[in-house]
PDB file of C-alpha atoms in Angstrom:
ATOM      1  CA  UNK A  58     -30.437 -17.484  16.715  1.00  0.00           C
ATOM      2  CA  UNK A  59     -29.499 -14.843  14.006  1.00  0.00           C
ATOM      3  CA  UNK A  60     -29.268 -15.994  10.452  1.00  0.00           C
ATOM      4  CA  UNK A  61     -25.919 -16.565   8.920  1.00  0.00           C
ATOM      5  CA  UNK A  62     -23.921 -17.869   6.077  1.00  0.00           C
ATOM      6  CA  UNK A  63     -20.536 -19.488   6.544  1.00  0.00           C
ATOM      7  CA  UNK A  64     -18.002 -20.083   3.924  1.00  0.00           C
ATOM      8  CA  UNK A  65     -16.947 -23.666   3.252  1.00  0.00           C
ATOM      9  CA  UNK A  66     -13.080 -23.643   2.225  1.00  0.00           C
ATOM     10  CA  UNK A  67     -10.777 -26.166   1.242  1.00  0.00           C
ATOM     11  CA  UNK A  68      -7.942 -27.340   3.308  1.00  0.00           C
ATOM     12  CA  UNK A  69      -5.140 -29.651   2.221  1.00  0.00           C
ATOM     13  CA  UNK A  70      -4.313 -30.431   5.761  1.00  0.00           C
ATOM     14  CA  UNK A  71      -6.478 -29.742   8.751  1.00  0.00           C
ATOM     15  CA  UNK A  72      -3.281 -29.631  11.064  1.00  0.00           C
ATOM     16  CA  UNK A  73      -1.779 -27.037   8.881  1.00  0.00           C
ATOM     17  CA  UNK A  74      -4.851 -24.902   8.680  1.00  0.00           C
ATOM     18  CA  UNK A  75      -5.292 -24.799  12.443  1.00  0.00           C
ATOM     19  CA  UNK A  76      -1.576 -23.743  12.626  1.00  0.00           C
ATOM     20  CA  UNK A  77      -2.093 -21.106  10.175  1.00  0.00           C
ATOM     21  CA  UNK A  78      -5.203 -19.427  11.551  1.00  0.00           C
ATOM     22  CA  UNK A  79      -4.600 -20.090  15.181  1.00  0.00           C
ATOM     23  CA  UNK A  80      -1.964 -17.400  15.813  1.00  0.00           C
ATOM     24  CA  UNK A  81      -4.475 -14.816  14.792  1.00  0.00           C
ATOM     25  CA  UNK A  82      -7.151 -15.832  17.086  1.00  0.00           C
ATOM     26  CA  UNK A  83      -9.161 -18.722  15.320  1.00  0.00           C
ATOM     27  CA  UNK A  84      -9.833 -21.646  17.644  1.00  0.00           C
ATOM     28  CA  UNK A  85     -11.153 -25.206  16.688  1.00  0.00           C
ATOM     29  CA  UNK A  86     -14.648 -25.212  17.424  1.00  0.00           C
ATOM     30  CA  UNK A  87     -15.256 -28.617  15.711  1.00  0.00           C
ATOM     31  CA  UNK A  88     -12.975 -31.353  14.067  1.00  0.00           C
ATOM     32  CA  UNK A  89     -13.191 -34.680  12.661  1.00  0.00           C
ATOM     33  CA  UNK A  90     -11.533 -36.523   9.641  1.00  0.00           C
ATOM     34  CA  UNK A  91     -14.171 -34.913   7.154  1.00  0.00           C
ATOM     35  CA  UNK A  92     -14.861 -31.415   8.685  1.00  0.00           C
ATOM     36  CA  UNK A  93     -13.091 -28.470  10.458  1.00  0.00           C
ATOM     37  CA  UNK A  94     -14.793 -25.527  11.980  1.00  0.00           C
ATOM     38  CA  UNK A  95     -12.503 -22.435  13.362  1.00  0.00           C
ATOM     39  CA  UNK A  96     -14.008 -19.628  15.265  1.00  0.00           C
ATOM     40  CA  UNK A  97     -12.619 -16.182  16.164  1.00  0.00           C
ATOM     41  CA  UNK A  98     -15.294 -14.572  18.320  1.00  0.00           C
ATOM     42  CA  UNK A  99     -18.441 -14.368  16.304  1.00  0.00           C
ATOM     43  CA  UNK A 100     -16.650 -15.277  12.831  1.00  0.00           C
ATOM     44  CA  UNK A 101     -16.744 -18.944  11.611  1.00  0.00           C
ATOM     45  CA  UNK A 102     -14.684 -20.560   8.847  1.00  0.00           C
ATOM     46  CA  UNK A 103     -15.450 -24.087   7.945  1.00  0.00           C
ATOM     47  CA  UNK A 104     -13.054 -26.340   5.880  1.00  0.00           C
ATOM     48  CA  UNK A 105     -13.444 -29.405   3.974  1.00  0.00           C
ATOM     49  CA  UNK A 106     -10.368 -31.816   3.119  1.00  0.00           C
ATOM     50  CA  UNK A 107      -8.748 -31.100  -0.240  1.00  0.00           C
ATOM     51  CA  UNK A 108      -5.594 -32.948  -0.201  1.00  0.00           C
ATOM     52  CA  UNK A 109      -4.997 -32.624  -3.926  1.00  0.00           C
ATOM     53  CA  UNK A 110      -5.775 -28.792  -4.216  1.00  0.00           C
ATOM     54  CA  UNK A 111      -3.012 -26.862  -6.030  1.00  0.00           C
ATOM     55  CA  UNK A 112      -2.878 -23.459  -4.079  1.00  0.00           C
ATOM     56  CA  UNK A 113      -1.727 -21.772  -7.209  1.00  0.00           C
ATOM     57  CA  UNK A 114      -4.945 -22.601  -9.095  1.00  0.00           C
ATOM     58  CA  UNK A 115      -7.416 -22.263  -6.294  1.00  0.00           C
ATOM     59  CA  UNK A 116     -10.350 -19.975  -7.086  1.00  0.00           C
ATOM     60  CA  UNK A 117     -11.824 -20.212  -3.612  1.00  0.00           C
ATOM     61  CA  UNK A 118     -12.663 -16.922  -1.790  1.00  0.00           C
ATOM     62  CA  UNK A 119     -14.979 -15.343   0.891  1.00  0.00           C
ATOM     63  CA  UNK A 120     -15.624 -12.168   2.569  1.00  0.00           C
ATOM     64  CA  UNK A 121     -14.821 -11.575   6.220  1.00  0.00           C
ATOM     65  CA  UNK A 122     -16.457  -8.436   7.655  1.00  0.00           C
ATOM     66  CA  UNK A 123     -15.207  -7.260  11.078  1.00  0.00           C
ATOM     67  CA  UNK A 124     -15.617  -4.047  13.310  1.00  0.00           C
ATOM     68  CA  UNK A 125     -12.007  -4.186  14.261  1.00  0.00           C
ATOM     69  CA  UNK A 126     -10.203  -4.480  10.573  1.00  0.00           C
ATOM     70  CA  UNK A 127      -6.990  -2.770  11.892  1.00  0.00           C
ATOM     71  CA  UNK A 128      -6.729  -5.438  14.816  1.00  0.00           C
ATOM     72  CA  UNK A 129      -7.286  -8.366  12.767  1.00  0.00           C
ATOM     73  CA  UNK A 130      -4.905  -7.180  10.002  1.00  0.00           C
ATOM     74  CA  UNK A 131      -2.375  -6.703  12.539  1.00  0.00           C
ATOM     75  CA  UNK A 132      -2.817  -9.977  14.179  1.00  0.00           C
ATOM     76  CA  UNK A 133      -2.492 -11.607  10.954  1.00  0.00           C
ATOM     77  CA  UNK A 134       0.817  -9.718  10.104  1.00  0.00           C
ATOM     78  CA  UNK A 135       2.127 -10.431  13.681  1.00  0.00           C
ATOM     79  CA  UNK A 136       1.738 -14.210  12.834  1.00  0.00           C
ATOM     80  CA  UNK A 137       4.074 -13.760  10.399  1.00  0.00           C
ATOM     81  CA  UNK A 138       2.142 -13.533   7.081  1.00  0.00           C
ATOM     82  CA  UNK A 139       3.974 -11.105   4.783  1.00  0.00           C
ATOM     83  CA  UNK A 140       2.851  -8.062   2.928  1.00  0.00           C
ATOM     84  CA  UNK A 141       3.575  -8.844  -0.754  1.00  0.00           C
ATOM     85  CA  UNK A 142       1.964  -9.041  -4.212  1.00  0.00           C
ATOM     86  CA  UNK A 143       2.972 -12.502  -5.057  1.00  0.00           C
ATOM     87  CA  UNK A 144       3.371 -15.875  -3.318  1.00  0.00           C
ATOM     88  CA  UNK A 145       1.270 -17.964  -0.875  1.00  0.00           C
ATOM     89  CA  UNK A 146       0.331 -17.057   1.891  1.00  0.00           C
ATOM     90  CA  UNK A 147       0.381 -13.207   1.758  1.00  0.00           C
ATOM     91  CA  UNK A 148      -1.432 -10.106   2.698  1.00  0.00           C
ATOM     92  CA  UNK A 149      -2.570  -6.961   0.810  1.00  0.00           C
ATOM     93  CA  UNK A 150      -2.548  -3.839   2.709  1.00  0.00           C
ATOM     94  CA  UNK A 151      -5.697  -2.289   3.949  1.00  0.00           C
ATOM     95  CA  UNK A 152      -6.876   0.587   1.593  1.00  0.00           C
ATOM     96  CA  UNK A 153     -10.068   2.394   0.780  1.00  0.00           C
ATOM     97  CA  UNK A 154     -11.725   0.456  -1.982  1.00  0.00           C
ATOM     98  CA  UNK A 155     -13.812   1.562  -5.045  1.00  0.00           C
ATOM     99  CA  UNK A 156     -16.892   0.388  -3.327  1.00  0.00           C
ATOM    100  CA  UNK A 157     -16.490   2.802  -0.451  1.00  0.00           C
ATOM    101  CA  UNK A 158     -15.075   0.686   2.385  1.00  0.00           C
ATOM    102  CA  UNK A 159     -11.488  -0.065   3.604  1.00  0.00           C
ATOM    103  CA  UNK A 160     -10.377  -3.606   2.960  1.00  0.00           C
ATOM    104  CA  UNK A 161      -7.151  -5.708   2.754  1.00  0.00           C
ATOM    105  CA  UNK A 162      -6.772  -9.266   1.460  1.00  0.00           C
ATOM    106  CA  UNK A 163      -5.352 -12.630   2.934  1.00  0.00           C
ATOM    107  CA  UNK A 164      -4.548 -15.465   0.633  1.00  0.00           C
ATOM    108  CA  UNK A 165      -4.260 -18.207   2.998  1.00  0.00           C
ATOM    109  CA  UNK A 166      -1.739 -21.316   2.638  1.00  0.00           C
ATOM    110  CA  UNK A 167      -4.217 -23.100   0.398  1.00  0.00           C
ATOM    111  CA  UNK A 168      -4.579 -20.248  -1.977  1.00  0.00           C
ATOM    112  CA  UNK A 169      -8.076 -19.065  -0.603  1.00  0.00           C
ATOM    113  CA  UNK A 170      -8.436 -15.327  -0.946  1.00  0.00           C
ATOM    114  CA  UNK A 171     -10.081 -13.664   2.152  1.00  0.00           C
ATOM    115  CA  UNK A 172     -11.180 -10.395   1.672  1.00  0.00           C
ATOM    116  CA  UNK A 173     -10.846  -8.720   5.081  1.00  0.00           C
ATOM    117  CA  UNK A 174     -13.561  -5.854   5.044  1.00  0.00           C
ATOM    118  CA  UNK A 175     -14.293  -3.061   7.525  1.00  0.00           C
ATOM    119  CA  UNK A 176     -18.034  -3.444   8.740  1.00  0.00           C
ATOM    120  CA  UNK A 177     -18.708   0.027   9.429  1.00  0.00           C
TER     121      UNK A 177
END
């Protein structure tokens, strides 16, 4: 088995989290009352219940490095997440970043920032 790290992120509602991530390819790999695991190919995101989380005050974040950044970004956009600079949820367009890679940002419905990074 390959070593890996998996982000543990808050979810105010597992049903809402599944509904949000599902249209862009994440499927439920595990779910009970205290934990949710979503997978999209080799990507995994794990969620814990946080019913009282204020999305506007969330400081949770994770990096998601993918070989097909444009494909993931378009899937998120096609699912109805708008490109904008404010509001939750939202997308920030893909652009070359100061560290030398292309990246965009997804702020999910719980205020978590996912840096969508091209893994070249």
